[in-house]
Short mmCIF file of C-alpha atoms in Angstrom, two decimals:
data_model
loop_
_atom_site.label_atom_id
_atom_site.label_comp_id
_atom_site.label_asym_id
_atom_site.label_seq_id
_atom_site.Cartn_x
_atom_site.Cartn_y
_atom_site.Cartn_z
CA MET A 1 -1.12 -36.18 20.24
CA SER A 2 -0.68 -32.45 19.83
CA LEU A 3 -1.83 -30.08 22.55
CA PHE A 4 -3.14 -27.93 19.75
CA ASP A 5 -5.95 -29.59 17.82
CA PRO A 6 -7.16 -27.50 14.89
CA GLY A 7 -9.89 -29.98 14.05
CA ALA A 8 -11.76 -29.81 10.80
CA MET A 9 -12.18 -26.61 8.88
CA GLU A 10 -14.35 -25.94 5.91
CA ARG A 11 -12.53 -25.45 2.63
CA ARG A 12 -14.30 -22.14 1.98
CA ASN A 13 -12.84 -20.76 5.24
CA PHE A 14 -9.38 -22.16 4.58
CA LEU A 15 -9.08 -20.77 1.08
CA HIS A 16 -9.54 -17.17 2.14
CA LEU A 17 -6.45 -17.35 4.35
CA VAL A 18 -4.09 -19.14 1.99
CA GLY A 19 -4.27 -16.19 -0.33
CA ALA A 20 -7.07 -17.56 -2.47
CA THR A 21 -8.47 -14.26 -3.66
CA GLY A 22 -11.69 -14.97 -5.45
CA ALA A 23 -12.06 -18.47 -4.00
CA ALA A 24 -15.62 -17.63 -3.09
CA ALA A 25 -17.99 -15.61 -5.24
CA ALA A 26 -18.34 -11.99 -4.22
CA LEU A 27 -21.40 -11.20 -2.19
CA ALA A 28 -24.15 -9.82 -4.37
CA GLY A 29 -25.91 -6.59 -3.55
CA SER A 30 -25.51 -4.40 -0.54
CA LEU A 31 -25.08 -5.40 3.08
CA SER A 32 -26.49 -2.45 4.98
CA ALA A 33 -26.34 -1.77 8.67
CA CYS A 34 -28.01 1.60 8.96
CA GLY A 35 -28.57 2.74 5.40
CA ALA A 36 -26.48 5.11 3.33
CA SER A 37 -24.09 7.56 4.92
CA SER A 38 -24.05 11.24 4.14
CA GLY A 39 -21.42 13.90 3.94
CA GLY A 40 -17.80 13.88 2.96
CA GLY A 41 -15.90 15.22 0.03
CA GLY A 42 -12.66 14.00 -1.48
CA GLY A 43 -9.83 12.05 0.10
CA GLY A 44 -8.74 15.14 2.00
CA SER A 45 -12.07 16.00 3.67
CA SER A 46 -11.58 17.44 7.17
CA ASN A 47 -13.78 14.88 8.93
CA ARG A 48 -13.60 11.88 6.66
CA ILE A 49 -11.03 9.25 5.70
CA GLU A 50 -11.25 7.66 2.26
CA ALA A 51 -9.11 4.64 1.39
CA GLY A 52 -8.60 2.20 -1.47
CA LEU A 53 -8.63 -1.48 -0.48
CA SER A 54 -7.52 -4.29 -2.79
CA TYR A 55 -10.24 -6.86 -2.10
CA THR A 56 -13.98 -7.09 -2.62
CA LEU A 57 -16.29 -8.66 -0.04
CA SER A 58 -16.70 -12.41 -0.28
CA THR A 59 -17.87 -13.17 3.27
CA GLY A 60 -19.81 -11.44 6.01
CA PHE A 61 -18.36 -9.81 9.12
CA ASP A 62 -19.22 -12.17 12.00
CA PRO A 63 -15.81 -12.60 13.68
CA MET A 64 -16.59 -16.24 14.42
CA THR A 65 -16.60 -17.05 10.71
CA ALA A 66 -15.10 -14.11 8.82
CA THR A 67 -11.79 -15.15 7.30
CA GLY A 68 -11.64 -12.93 4.23
CA ALA A 69 -8.93 -10.29 4.09
CA LEU A 70 -11.38 -7.41 3.84
CA PRO A 71 -13.71 -8.26 6.75
CA GLN A 72 -10.66 -9.02 8.88
CA ALA A 73 -9.42 -5.48 8.25
CA ALA A 74 -12.87 -3.99 8.85
CA ASN A 75 -13.26 -5.90 12.10
CA LEU A 76 -10.12 -4.25 13.50
CA HIS A 77 -12.25 -1.12 13.73
CA ILE A 78 -15.69 -2.59 14.51
CA PHE A 79 -14.89 -5.10 17.26
CA GLU A 80 -12.68 -5.41 20.31
CA ALA A 81 -11.17 -8.40 22.03
CA LEU A 82 -10.32 -8.42 25.72
CA VAL A 83 -6.72 -7.98 24.64
CA ASP A 84 -5.91 -6.87 21.11
CA LEU A 85 -2.66 -6.81 19.15
CA ASP A 86 -1.57 -3.41 17.92
CA PRO A 87 -1.83 -3.77 14.12
CA VAL A 88 1.49 -1.97 13.58
CA THR A 89 3.71 -3.20 16.42
CA ARG A 90 1.85 -6.50 17.01
CA GLU A 91 2.21 -5.90 20.75
CA PRO A 92 -0.75 -6.81 23.02
CA TYR A 93 -2.72 -4.09 24.82
CA ALA A 94 -5.83 -4.03 27.00
CA ALA A 95 -8.76 -3.31 24.67
CA LEU A 96 -12.15 -4.26 26.09
CA ALA A 97 -10.37 -5.31 29.27
CA ALA A 98 -9.83 -2.57 31.84
CA ASP A 99 -6.26 -3.79 32.37
CA MET A 100 -4.11 -6.65 31.18
CA PRO A 101 -5.36 -10.02 32.51
CA GLU A 102 -4.48 -11.07 36.04
CA GLN A 103 -2.61 -14.38 36.23
CA VAL A 104 -4.45 -16.14 39.08
CA ASP A 105 -2.40 -19.32 38.69
CA ASP A 106 -0.68 -21.29 35.93
CA THR A 107 -3.98 -22.12 34.27
CA THR A 108 -6.33 -19.27 35.22
CA LEU A 109 -6.64 -15.71 33.93
CA ARG A 110 -9.04 -13.15 35.41
CA VAL A 111 -10.19 -10.21 33.29
CA THR A 112 -12.26 -7.18 34.31
CA LEU A 113 -14.15 -5.34 31.59
CA ARG A 114 -13.72 -1.64 30.86
CA GLU A 115 -16.31 0.41 32.74
CA GLU A 116 -19.26 1.68 30.70
CA ALA A 117 -18.12 -0.09 27.52
CA ALA A 118 -21.08 -0.33 25.15
CA PHE A 119 -21.96 -2.04 21.91
CA HIS A 120 -22.98 0.03 18.90
CA ASN A 121 -26.68 -0.58 19.62
CA GLY A 122 -26.23 1.00 23.07
CA ASP A 123 -26.32 -2.22 25.09
CA PRO A 124 -23.63 -2.45 27.80
CA VAL A 125 -20.89 -5.03 27.32
CA ALA A 126 -21.28 -7.64 30.06
CA ALA A 127 -19.42 -10.72 31.21
CA GLU A 128 -22.09 -12.96 29.68
CA ASP A 129 -21.21 -11.52 26.26
CA VAL A 130 -17.58 -12.49 26.80
CA VAL A 131 -18.47 -16.03 27.88
CA TYR A 132 -20.79 -16.39 24.90
CA SER A 133 -18.17 -15.08 22.45
CA PHE A 134 -15.69 -17.75 23.54
CA GLU A 135 -18.22 -20.57 23.80
CA ARG A 136 -19.64 -20.07 20.31
CA VAL A 137 -16.17 -20.24 18.78
CA LEU A 138 -15.22 -23.34 20.78
CA ASP A 139 -18.48 -25.14 19.95
CA PRO A 140 -17.54 -27.81 17.35
CA GLU A 141 -20.95 -27.50 15.73
CA ASN A 142 -20.10 -23.95 14.66
CA ASN A 143 -16.99 -25.13 12.81
CA SER A 144 -15.17 -21.86 13.50
CA LEU A 145 -11.71 -21.51 12.07
CA MET A 146 -10.81 -19.45 15.15
CA ALA A 147 -11.25 -22.44 17.47
CA GLN A 148 -7.86 -23.85 16.53
CA PHE A 149 -6.12 -20.76 17.89
CA ILE A 150 -7.66 -21.06 21.39
CA SER A 151 -7.84 -24.84 21.78
CA PHE A 152 -5.88 -24.46 25.04
CA VAL A 153 -8.97 -22.86 26.68
CA GLU A 154 -10.95 -25.24 28.91
CA GLU A 155 -13.75 -22.85 29.85
CA VAL A 156 -14.67 -19.20 30.39
CA THR A 157 -16.86 -18.40 33.38
CA GLU A 158 -18.67 -15.31 34.63
CA VAL A 159 -17.43 -14.12 38.04
CA ASP A 160 -19.74 -11.11 38.12
CA GLU A 161 -21.29 -8.77 35.55
CA SER A 162 -17.95 -7.23 34.66
CA THR A 163 -15.44 -10.01 35.39
CA VAL A 164 -14.61 -13.33 33.75
CA GLU A 165 -12.17 -16.13 34.45
CA ILE A 166 -10.50 -18.04 31.64
CA VAL A 167 -9.42 -21.54 32.64
CA LEU A 168 -6.75 -23.21 30.51
CA LYS A 169 -6.36 -26.92 29.84
CA HIS A 170 -2.65 -26.61 30.56
CA PRO A 171 -0.12 -23.80 30.99
CA PHE A 172 0.14 -21.89 27.72
CA ALA A 173 2.78 -19.19 27.55
CA LEU A 174 1.07 -17.23 24.77
CA ALA A 175 -2.42 -17.21 26.26
CA VAL A 176 -2.71 -13.46 26.85
CA GLU A 177 -1.92 -12.39 23.30
CA ARG A 178 -4.08 -15.19 21.88
CA LEU A 179 -7.11 -13.59 23.57
CA GLY A 180 -7.03 -11.18 20.64
CA ILE A 181 -8.46 -13.93 18.44
CA ILE A 182 -11.88 -13.71 20.11
CA LYS A 183 -13.77 -10.53 19.32
CA ILE A 184 -16.55 -9.87 21.81
CA VAL A 185 -20.06 -9.84 20.36
CA PRO A 186 -23.49 -9.00 21.89
CA LYS A 187 -25.06 -12.31 22.90
CA ALA A 188 -28.69 -11.23 22.63
CA LEU A 189 -28.29 -9.74 19.18
CA VAL A 190 -26.39 -12.68 17.70
CA GLU A 191 -28.76 -15.26 19.17
CA ALA A 192 -31.74 -13.36 17.77
CA ASP A 193 -30.48 -13.51 14.16
CA GLN A 194 -26.95 -14.65 13.39
CA GLN A 195 -27.37 -14.13 9.66
CA ALA A 196 -28.45 -10.53 10.12
CA PHE A 197 -25.53 -9.96 12.49
CA ASP A 198 -23.12 -11.34 9.88
CA SER A 199 -24.33 -8.72 7.41
CA ALA A 200 -24.76 -5.84 9.87
CA PRO A 201 -22.21 -6.43 12.65
CA VAL A 202 -22.44 -4.70 16.00
CA GLY A 203 -19.29 -4.45 18.07
CA SER A 204 -17.83 -2.18 20.73
CA GLY A 205 -14.95 -0.75 18.69
CA PRO A 206 -14.29 2.88 17.77
CA TYR A 207 -16.14 2.68 14.45
CA LYS A 208 -19.53 1.21 13.60
CA LEU A 209 -20.51 -0.14 10.23
CA VAL A 210 -22.99 1.97 8.26
CA SER A 211 -23.14 0.10 4.96
CA ALA A 212 -21.25 -2.42 2.86
CA THR A 213 -21.62 -3.18 -0.83
CA ALA A 214 -19.77 -6.26 -2.01
CA SER A 215 -17.82 -4.82 -4.93
CA ASP A 216 -18.11 -1.09 -4.24
CA SER A 217 -17.48 0.31 -0.77
CA ILE A 218 -17.73 0.01 3.00
CA THR A 219 -18.77 3.00 5.10
CA PHE A 220 -18.09 3.44 8.82
CA GLU A 221 -18.91 6.21 11.27
CA ARG A 222 -17.46 7.13 14.64
CA TRP A 223 -19.05 5.38 17.65
CA GLU A 224 -19.63 8.37 19.89
CA ALA A 225 -20.05 6.29 23.06
CA TYR A 226 -16.67 4.59 22.66
CA ASN A 227 -14.51 5.05 25.76
CA GLY A 228 -11.58 2.74 25.03
CA PRO A 229 -7.91 3.27 24.20
CA ARG A 230 -8.33 3.73 20.42
CA GLU A 231 -10.87 6.53 19.96
CA ALA A 232 -11.97 7.20 16.37
CA LEU A 233 -10.29 10.36 15.04
CA ALA A 234 -12.54 10.71 11.98
CA GLU A 235 -16.29 11.19 11.87
CA GLU A 236 -16.57 8.86 8.90
CA MET A 237 -14.51 6.37 6.91
CA VAL A 238 -15.24 5.19 3.38
CA TRP A 239 -13.29 2.26 1.97
CA MET A 240 -13.43 2.01 -1.81
CA LEU A 241 -13.15 -1.64 -2.87
CA LEU A 242 -10.75 -1.48 -5.80
CA ASP A 243 -9.44 -4.91 -6.72
CA ASP A 244 -8.05 -3.54 -10.01
CA PRO A 245 -4.51 -2.33 -9.17
CA SER A 246 -4.57 0.47 -11.76
CA ALA A 247 -7.86 1.73 -10.33
CA ARG A 248 -6.28 2.02 -6.88
CA VAL A 249 -3.34 3.97 -8.24
CA THR A 250 -5.61 6.31 -10.20
CA ALA A 251 -7.82 6.86 -7.14
CA LEU A 252 -4.83 8.00 -5.09
CA GLN A 253 -3.38 10.17 -7.84
CA SER A 254 -6.73 11.88 -8.42
CA GLY A 255 -7.34 12.54 -4.73
CA ARG A 256 -10.40 10.32 -4.62
CA VAL A 257 -8.74 8.45 -1.75
CA SER A 258 -5.96 9.35 0.67
CA VAL A 259 -4.32 5.93 0.95
CA ILE A 260 -4.13 2.64 -0.94
CA GLU A 261 -2.83 -0.77 -0.02
CA ASP A 262 -1.07 -3.31 -2.25
CA VAL A 263 0.61 -0.81 -4.54
CA PRO A 264 1.71 -2.53 -7.77
CA TYR A 265 5.50 -2.80 -7.78
CA LEU A 266 5.63 -1.14 -11.22
CA ASP A 267 3.81 1.95 -9.94
CA ALA A 268 5.69 2.52 -6.69
CA ASP A 269 8.37 4.81 -8.15
CA ALA A 270 5.84 6.93 -10.03
CA LEU A 271 3.77 7.47 -6.89
CA GLU A 272 6.76 8.59 -4.83
CA GLY A 273 6.68 12.00 -6.48
CA THR A 274 3.29 12.87 -5.01
CA SER A 275 2.74 10.39 -2.17
CA THR A 276 4.54 8.69 0.68
CA VAL A 277 5.32 5.12 -0.37
CA GLU A 278 6.61 2.52 2.07
CA GLN A 279 7.28 -1.20 1.93
CA GLU A 280 6.75 -3.36 4.99
CA GLN A 281 8.31 -6.80 5.21
CA SER A 282 5.50 -9.25 5.87
CA PHE A 283 5.36 -12.86 6.94
CA GLY A 284 3.27 -13.51 3.82
CA LEU A 285 5.07 -16.22 1.97
CA LEU A 286 5.21 -17.97 -1.36
CA PHE A 287 5.61 -21.63 -0.49
CA LEU A 288 6.60 -24.76 -2.37
CA MET A 289 4.60 -27.81 -1.28
CA PHE A 290 5.03 -31.45 -2.29
CA HIS A 291 2.88 -34.58 -2.22
CA CYS A 292 5.16 -36.29 0.28
CA ALA A 293 3.48 -39.71 0.05
CA GLU A 294 4.23 -40.05 -3.68
CA LYS A 295 7.57 -41.07 -5.15
CA PRO A 296 10.02 -39.51 -5.65
CA PHE A 297 8.82 -36.71 -3.35
CA ASP A 298 8.74 -39.01 -0.35
CA ASP A 299 12.54 -38.61 -0.43
CA LYS A 300 13.56 -35.34 1.17
CA ARG A 301 16.63 -35.16 -1.07
CA VAL A 302 14.37 -34.61 -4.07
CA ARG A 303 12.46 -31.90 -2.23
CA GLN A 304 15.71 -30.26 -1.19
CA ALA A 305 17.09 -30.45 -4.72
CA LEU A 306 14.15 -28.55 -6.16
CA HIS A 307 14.60 -25.81 -3.55
CA TYR A 308 18.33 -25.50 -4.28
CA ALA A 309 17.55 -25.25 -8.00
CA ILE A 310 15.43 -22.11 -7.61
CA ASP A 311 17.11 -18.81 -8.50
CA HIS A 312 15.62 -16.68 -5.71
CA ASP A 313 17.49 -13.52 -6.65
CA LYS A 314 16.23 -13.62 -10.23
CA ILE A 315 12.65 -14.13 -9.04
CA ILE A 316 12.84 -11.24 -6.59
CA GLU A 317 14.56 -8.85 -8.99
CA THR A 318 12.67 -9.78 -12.17
CA ALA A 319 9.19 -10.89 -11.12
CA MET A 320 8.85 -9.07 -7.79
CA LEU A 321 10.89 -5.93 -8.64
CA GLY A 322 12.53 -6.15 -5.22
CA GLY A 323 9.24 -6.60 -3.40
CA ALA A 324 10.22 -9.72 -1.46
CA SER A 325 13.02 -11.29 0.56
CA ALA A 326 14.44 -14.74 -0.05
CA ALA A 327 13.57 -17.15 2.75
CA THR A 328 16.50 -17.87 5.05
CA GLY A 329 14.20 -19.55 7.56
CA PHE A 330 10.52 -20.07 8.14
CA LEU A 331 10.20 -16.53 9.52
CA PRO A 332 11.21 -13.30 7.78
CA GLU A 333 14.31 -11.63 9.17
CA THR A 334 12.21 -8.80 10.63
CA HIS A 335 10.27 -11.14 12.93
CA PRO A 336 11.29 -10.72 16.60
CA ASP A 337 11.90 -14.48 16.93
CA TYR A 338 13.79 -14.88 13.65
CA ARG A 339 16.80 -17.15 13.51
CA GLU A 340 18.46 -18.28 10.31
CA ALA A 341 17.63 -21.92 9.68
CA ALA A 342 20.39 -24.52 9.79
CA THR A 343 19.65 -25.21 6.12
CA VAL A 344 19.29 -22.23 3.78
CA TYR A 345 18.34 -22.88 0.16
CA ARG A 346 20.46 -20.40 -1.74
CA HIS A 347 20.63 -20.95 -5.51
CA ASP A 348 22.95 -23.92 -6.06
CA PRO A 349 22.13 -25.88 -9.24
CA ASP A 350 25.15 -28.16 -8.79
CA ARG A 351 23.93 -29.20 -5.35
CA ALA A 352 20.48 -29.76 -6.81
CA ARG A 353 21.88 -32.15 -9.43
CA GLU A 354 23.93 -33.97 -6.77
CA LEU A 355 20.90 -34.55 -4.56
CA LEU A 356 18.81 -35.83 -7.46
CA ALA A 357 21.62 -38.22 -8.36
CA GLU A 358 21.94 -39.39 -4.73
CA ALA A 359 18.21 -40.09 -4.71
CA GLY A 360 18.55 -42.10 -7.93
CA VAL A 361 16.25 -39.77 -9.83
CA GLU A 362 16.80 -39.25 -13.56
CA GLY A 363 14.61 -37.67 -16.19
CA LEU A 364 12.18 -36.26 -13.64
CA GLU A 365 9.07 -34.65 -15.12
CA ILE A 366 6.89 -32.39 -12.96
CA GLU A 367 3.63 -30.57 -13.43
CA LEU A 368 3.90 -27.55 -11.14
CA VAL A 369 0.47 -26.52 -9.88
CA ALA A 370 0.10 -22.82 -9.05
CA THR A 371 -2.59 -20.33 -8.13
CA ASN A 372 -3.50 -17.50 -10.47
CA THR A 373 -2.72 -14.66 -8.06
CA GLY A 374 -1.18 -11.91 -10.21
CA TRP A 375 2.31 -11.85 -8.73
CA VAL A 376 2.42 -15.65 -8.40
CA LYS A 377 1.78 -15.94 -12.14
CA ASP A 378 4.85 -13.77 -12.67
CA VAL A 379 7.02 -16.01 -10.49
CA VAL A 380 6.21 -19.56 -11.64
CA PRO A 381 7.75 -19.31 -15.14
CA LEU A 382 11.07 -18.51 -13.46
CA ILE A 383 10.74 -21.57 -11.21
CA LYS A 384 10.12 -23.66 -14.32
CA GLU A 385 13.21 -22.13 -15.91
CA SER A 386 15.31 -23.02 -12.84
CA TRP A 387 14.06 -26.59 -12.72
CA ASP A 388 14.47 -27.13 -16.46
CA ALA A 389 18.08 -25.96 -16.07
CA VAL A 390 18.90 -28.87 -13.72
CA GLY A 391 17.26 -31.46 -15.95
CA VAL A 392 13.79 -31.48 -14.41
CA THR A 393 11.24 -31.12 -17.21
CA THR A 394 8.55 -28.83 -15.87
CA THR A 395 5.08 -27.92 -17.10
CA LEU A 396 2.82 -25.34 -15.47
CA ASP A 397 -0.79 -25.68 -14.37
CA ILE A 398 -1.94 -22.21 -13.29
CA GLY A 399 -5.53 -21.85 -12.15
CA GLU A 400 -8.02 -20.26 -9.77
CA SER A 401 -7.08 -21.01 -6.18
CA GLY A 402 -10.30 -22.69 -5.12
CA GLY A 403 -10.24 -25.02 -8.08
CA GLN A 404 -6.59 -25.91 -7.63
CA TYR A 405 -7.07 -26.91 -4.01
CA ALA A 406 -10.33 -28.76 -4.65
CA ASN A 407 -9.37 -30.54 -7.85
CA LYS A 408 -5.64 -31.06 -7.41
CA VAL A 409 -4.57 -30.85 -3.78
CA GLU A 410 -7.46 -32.40 -1.87
CA SER A 411 -7.77 -35.17 -4.44
CA GLY A 412 -4.06 -35.93 -4.18
CA LYS A 413 -3.56 -35.37 -7.90
CA PHE A 414 -0.70 -32.90 -7.60
CA ARG A 415 3.01 -33.53 -7.06
CA ALA A 416 4.32 -30.02 -6.47
CA MET A 417 2.50 -26.75 -5.84
CA VAL A 418 3.44 -23.09 -5.47
CA ALA A 419 0.98 -20.78 -3.69
CA PRO A 420 0.84 -17.80 -1.32
CA GLY A 421 -0.20 -17.93 2.33
CA ASP A 422 -0.32 -15.61 5.33
CA PRO A 423 -1.96 -16.57 8.64
CA SER A 424 -0.24 -13.65 10.41
CA VAL A 425 -3.48 -11.66 10.15
CA PHE A 426 -4.56 -13.73 13.18
CA GLY A 427 -1.40 -13.30 15.21
CA ASN A 428 2.35 -13.04 15.01
CA ASP A 429 3.54 -15.64 17.50
CA VAL A 430 5.71 -18.45 16.16
CA ASP A 431 3.46 -21.19 17.49
CA LEU A 432 0.46 -19.88 15.56
CA LEU A 433 2.42 -19.41 12.35
CA LEU A 434 4.02 -22.86 12.51
CA ARG A 435 0.90 -24.75 13.52
CA TRP A 436 -1.09 -23.19 10.70
CA PHE A 437 1.05 -25.07 8.18
CA TYR A 438 2.41 -28.05 10.14
CA ASP A 439 -0.47 -29.22 12.33
CA GLY A 440 -3.92 -30.48 11.46
CA GLN A 441 -5.29 -30.25 7.95
CA TRP A 442 -2.23 -29.12 6.03
CA PRO A 443 0.09 -32.09 6.68
CA THR A 444 -2.82 -34.53 6.77
CA SER A 445 -4.82 -33.56 3.70
CA TYR A 446 -2.67 -31.24 1.60
CA TYR A 447 0.92 -32.43 1.56
CA TYR A 448 0.45 -35.90 3.11
CA TRP A 449 3.27 -35.82 5.62
CA SER A 450 1.44 -36.30 8.93
CA ASP A 451 2.26 -40.01 9.27
CA THR A 452 6.01 -39.40 9.40
CA GLU A 453 8.22 -39.51 12.47
CA GLU A 454 9.40 -35.98 11.68
CA ALA A 455 5.84 -34.64 11.69
CA ASP A 456 5.32 -36.08 15.16
CA GLN A 457 8.58 -34.54 16.30
CA VAL A 458 7.49 -31.10 15.08
CA LEU A 459 4.33 -31.26 17.18
CA GLU A 460 6.21 -32.53 20.24
CA LEU A 461 8.64 -29.60 20.01
CA LEU A 462 5.81 -27.09 19.59
CA ASP A 463 3.92 -28.52 22.56
CA GLU A 464 7.03 -28.35 24.72
CA ALA A 465 7.68 -24.75 23.66
CA VAL A 466 4.27 -23.40 24.70
CA ARG A 467 4.40 -25.23 28.03
CA THR A 468 7.60 -23.60 29.19
CA GLY A 469 7.68 -20.22 30.90
CA ASP A 470 11.35 -19.77 29.99
CA GLU A 471 11.44 -17.44 26.97
CA ALA A 472 14.98 -18.42 25.97
CA ALA A 473 14.15 -22.11 26.12
CA ARG A 474 11.00 -21.50 24.09
CA ALA A 475 12.97 -19.64 21.42
CA ASP A 476 15.46 -22.52 21.24
CA LEU A 477 12.65 -25.04 20.81
CA TRP A 478 11.10 -22.98 18.03
CA ALA A 479 14.49 -22.72 16.32
CA GLU A 480 14.92 -26.49 16.57
CA THR A 481 11.48 -26.96 15.05
CA ILE A 482 12.29 -24.66 12.15
CA ASP A 483 15.62 -26.40 11.54
CA LEU A 484 13.79 -29.72 11.30
CA ILE A 485 11.23 -28.32 8.87
CA ALA A 486 13.96 -26.63 6.80
CA ASP A 487 15.67 -30.00 6.42
CA GLU A 488 12.48 -31.89 5.53
CA VAL A 489 10.80 -29.16 3.39
CA PRO A 490 7.39 -30.83 2.92
CA LEU A 491 6.07 -27.27 2.64
CA TYR A 492 8.51 -24.41 2.94
CA PRO A 493 8.78 -20.75 1.92
CA ILE A 494 10.60 -19.63 -1.18
CA LEU A 495 10.25 -15.97 -0.26
CA HIS A 496 8.45 -13.54 2.05
CA ARG A 497 6.56 -10.69 0.37
CA LYS A 498 6.95 -7.01 1.07
CA LEU A 499 3.68 -5.07 1.16
CA THR A 500 3.68 -1.62 -0.41
CA THR A 501 1.36 1.12 0.84
CA ALA A 502 1.02 4.67 -0.50
CA TRP A 503 -0.70 7.62 1.13
CA ASN A 504 -1.10 11.39 1.11
CA ASP A 505 0.62 12.78 4.20
CA ASP A 506 -1.23 16.08 3.78
CA ALA A 507 -4.58 14.29 4.14
CA LEU A 508 -3.85 11.87 7.00
CA GLU A 509 -2.39 12.35 10.45
CA GLY A 510 -0.76 9.47 12.30
CA PHE A 511 -1.05 6.92 9.51
CA ARG A 512 1.34 3.96 9.57
CA PRO A 513 1.33 0.99 7.18
CA ILE A 514 0.93 -2.52 8.57
CA ASN A 515 2.68 -5.74 7.59
CA THR A 516 -0.47 -7.77 6.92
CA THR A 517 -3.18 -7.44 4.30
CA GLY A 518 -5.46 -4.46 4.89
CA LEU A 519 -5.15 -1.00 6.40
CA SER A 520 -5.47 0.24 9.97
CA PHE A 521 -6.96 3.58 10.96
CA LEU A 522 -6.67 3.12 14.70
CA ASP A 523 -5.16 6.36 16.05
CA VAL A 524 -5.34 7.86 12.55
CA GLY A 525 -7.29 10.99 11.64
CA PRO A 526 -7.79 13.40 8.76
CA ALA A 527 -5.06 16.04 8.66
#
């Protein structure tokens, strides 16, 4: 049994994180915290930041349940964890904690809260709020997606009003940085009305939410009582919710906003004349997944053959316009723990034909299921072309993400699927990224591989890695795990996306793009 038990997760939560934009209907109407905000001019206003985001709201903001890309980005500014990950460097730092946690023993951490830290309603942050924030996530009845990331926690106890102890079930080498998963919420306020809190969140971060309208905008204002390490440098922020790519580009060009995320690859060159444009290599992957319990995909040689058949360079140059990197392992080459996998699927149609012949497969016909994400729709015809070229007759079924998972994947009616995914918004450690796809619901209910000896071996290696305090040994165990997965390829990346951000340097000071969905304005101010 795995040390890390994700448990059940609701499909509506899962879909937001696998890149299923639009999987849930956008929230109707306005979610208001304090009414409309005043002031501000254009994107270059002296006390205001205006930004163009690529998603509309489809969930609320409660950090126990919020899995959408947009509320995740907003919550970077509204809430604090005891220890947070810097959104740019992904390094841990003491946030609501006064200092980094004290290691009492192998299974106990002690954390003291920052003095005079206060929630946005003026209530002081107390140890009981910390205990409550962990307990509500760990409570199975709440079905929180976040629980899977802290399943190593046995209990959190209050030592005094400003100190807590976190007791682990077993030594867990990544415990400190995983504390960033749990954003601290005010117990009294949440218990009084969780639904209201979801719409009008109250945290202790540098910005407080003023108003949110599902398909229009989110407005924040500086929390004047904030005394932590990431003080708000703007009096107000307004995020324009512009899911139409051309609308984002126009908003930046016109000066309506100072920065946009998810710049269309076709527009990047044009924007460079008037804006700073940068690409960040992300973990975000396009994966190929098989129904591993159905012939002939129960034979890894068939799975390998279809990977070798893919012309990665053509996809990246033609469909992605250079905005991706071919997968040479489970991790992108920019990840601090990257190692090239023992098996790398460079385009080799002859090898693909050989493997199909070795597996005794002739005249294979495949319906390739894909999500209708814009850039994915550009890629899948080229995969079909590659497979057709090695004698695999391929048809495409492209549809809305929620429907594809519900009607094809969960029902077991698919044989091969291409889709995007990126759990790195929750954390960047290898254990988290691997377990997202290879533990729990994915291998059990999506690609039907969990009953194999190799699946058990993956979990054993991951468990051993997080138990050891030897960083080199842990890195070797992760590399061994990735080599095993690269050989088996039940689900495996084809490429890792690059995320393009554009901004006006004359309007923003200190801005840096991040390598996950969203934008960060921590330590960023109007110029």
